Structure formats: structure tokens, C-alpha cells
C-alpha angles and dihedrals in degrees: 000000000000124000123246104275091205091073100031120108115260118258089258091053097043116110099168124030125183122188129191093333116185130180124179132190104196105299093346117099106210096173119026113191100319114194119181145130132213127204134182125310126036118326120187123215114199139164141139120285109291094024092126101255099135092040088054091052090048091053092048093051100043100255089113128030114220119228093219137016140038139268118205121188120186089343096308125110108238097168109146094001117150118257094254091053092048091051091048089053089061105264117110134168144206124217135233087243110039115241102210121154094255099197093052124078124256090254093050090051090052094046091057094057107071111091130233097024117174090237091061089067118074093224093051094047092046100046098037094190130165092287090055092051093046090050092050092050092048092050091049092049092051092047092052092048091051091048090053092047091054093040092243095119093104089057100050095118095041118107106252090231089066094061123107119252092260093048090051089053089052091049092050092050090048091052091049092053092050088067089068096239129184093208132024122203110209115200107198095319092176099049110126093001121135117241095255094054091039089060090047092052092049091048090052092049091053091047089053092047088056088053091057104266119138126215138198106199129199114190135151092214098093094185090056092050092050092049099046109030129084094207134013131212118196121207121195126176091345096309136096104258097183144325132209147109116318089257092053095045099048092053095045110117091213091058093047091050093048092054096041089051091062111085093200097053 
């Protein structure tokens, strides 16, 4: 099902475009011809349990390969690309359950994130010339700045596995941003987070939006989505049910019916 073109970003404003995307698991159709486009700012992606939201994220970021359809990011076809290639193209994601390296410190986790470091290349690591040293210092400086931005700087020497759930979400978002993305896909970034850290995460996301980052945001807290997103896309049974402003979506009878029809919502 196609989205409502009246609320879609123009071709010039579109960063991510998905056409006729299908993903099957045996006889189960998880995504059934998804058509949508995402522009700048913060876009919310909602839908009842089983609507296909996480499957959609997995297809976008290369963890699943769709059977049908195309994914275009910043004008380039990334359909079926591997996760590392998708991230290198400028689209990164976070996960419902953070995937930090728990035995490493917060700082070590951050230092691993920036791409194309000299130490990743055998020649750079072996020769360790001035360029290598400059690169290492630059990466460290960026990591420390990101830690300060997310108020993790007092935890730099702490093993990442010792962080609270909310702190781990902040660390994961910090690591994602250190890859220099154009768009960040947030998969339930507030799940299990206490209200104080939830507010901190949302404040950081809005600060980053003001700096030019774009976000596609999956979250079960509908009120939060309506209060913090510029545009909302609703998935239902693997299809785009509707798109619009938060005001339009929350008064749409189809959306109300879709949620009320789910006994576990």
C-alpha cells in the first residue's frame, strides 16, 4: 500500500525511499508491499504488535534481505546491502536491546565506533607514523566530546556492562553518531528507561535534530511519538496504513481501529 503523497516529503527532500518492499518468513508475509519515504527531521514509525516494524528496520539495515522491492538512501540503491555497507552509506541503527561490548570500558566502546581509522589498516597499524598518531588523537577527542554530550564522561573507565539500561541506550546512540551518519534508526530507544533518562535521551535527539541529523523512530509509547515527531508513519499487518502529522494520525479512524483490535496493546 502506498503512502499518502500529500504528506510525503518532496523528491528533493527525500532521504530514504522504499518501494514495494516485501519480506516473507515461510508462509508468513511480514512486509507486504511497503511504500514510503522519509525526509529530514524526526519521523515516527508506529503500529500494533506484529505490524512489521522491526522486520522493516532489519531490511533497511541489511540484517534481512527483502524478496521484492527496493530501498534507496540518498539516491543510492542499498537493497540487500550488508549491514557494514549500509552503515558506511550513512544510515545506522540502534537496537531494542543495546549491543555494547560489555567487558570493555565506555571509552573503549566509543573509540571503536568511528569508521576508517588508520589502525584498522594493517599498514597504518604497522607503520604508526605521524598520520596514525594524529588520527588516534582525533578519534579520542571526538569520543570524549560525545561522552560529554551524552553525560557519560564520568563513566569513561566503567565497564559498559555495568551501566544502567538508560545509560546503555545513551552509549549506543553515542556510538551510532560517531560513525558520522546522515540518518539514525532508533528501535525503541526508550524501552525500559526511567523517566529522568528518557527525558535526557529525548533532549539529546532534539539537539541532534537541530544540528541536521535525521531520525526514524520506532516506539510503543504513542503519546511520546505524537509529542516529539514531525511526521508519523503507521504500519499495520505489513502495510503502510497511513502517514501524516501527529494530529492527523491520532485522529484517523483506521489507526484507532488497528490499535483497538489488538488485545495486547
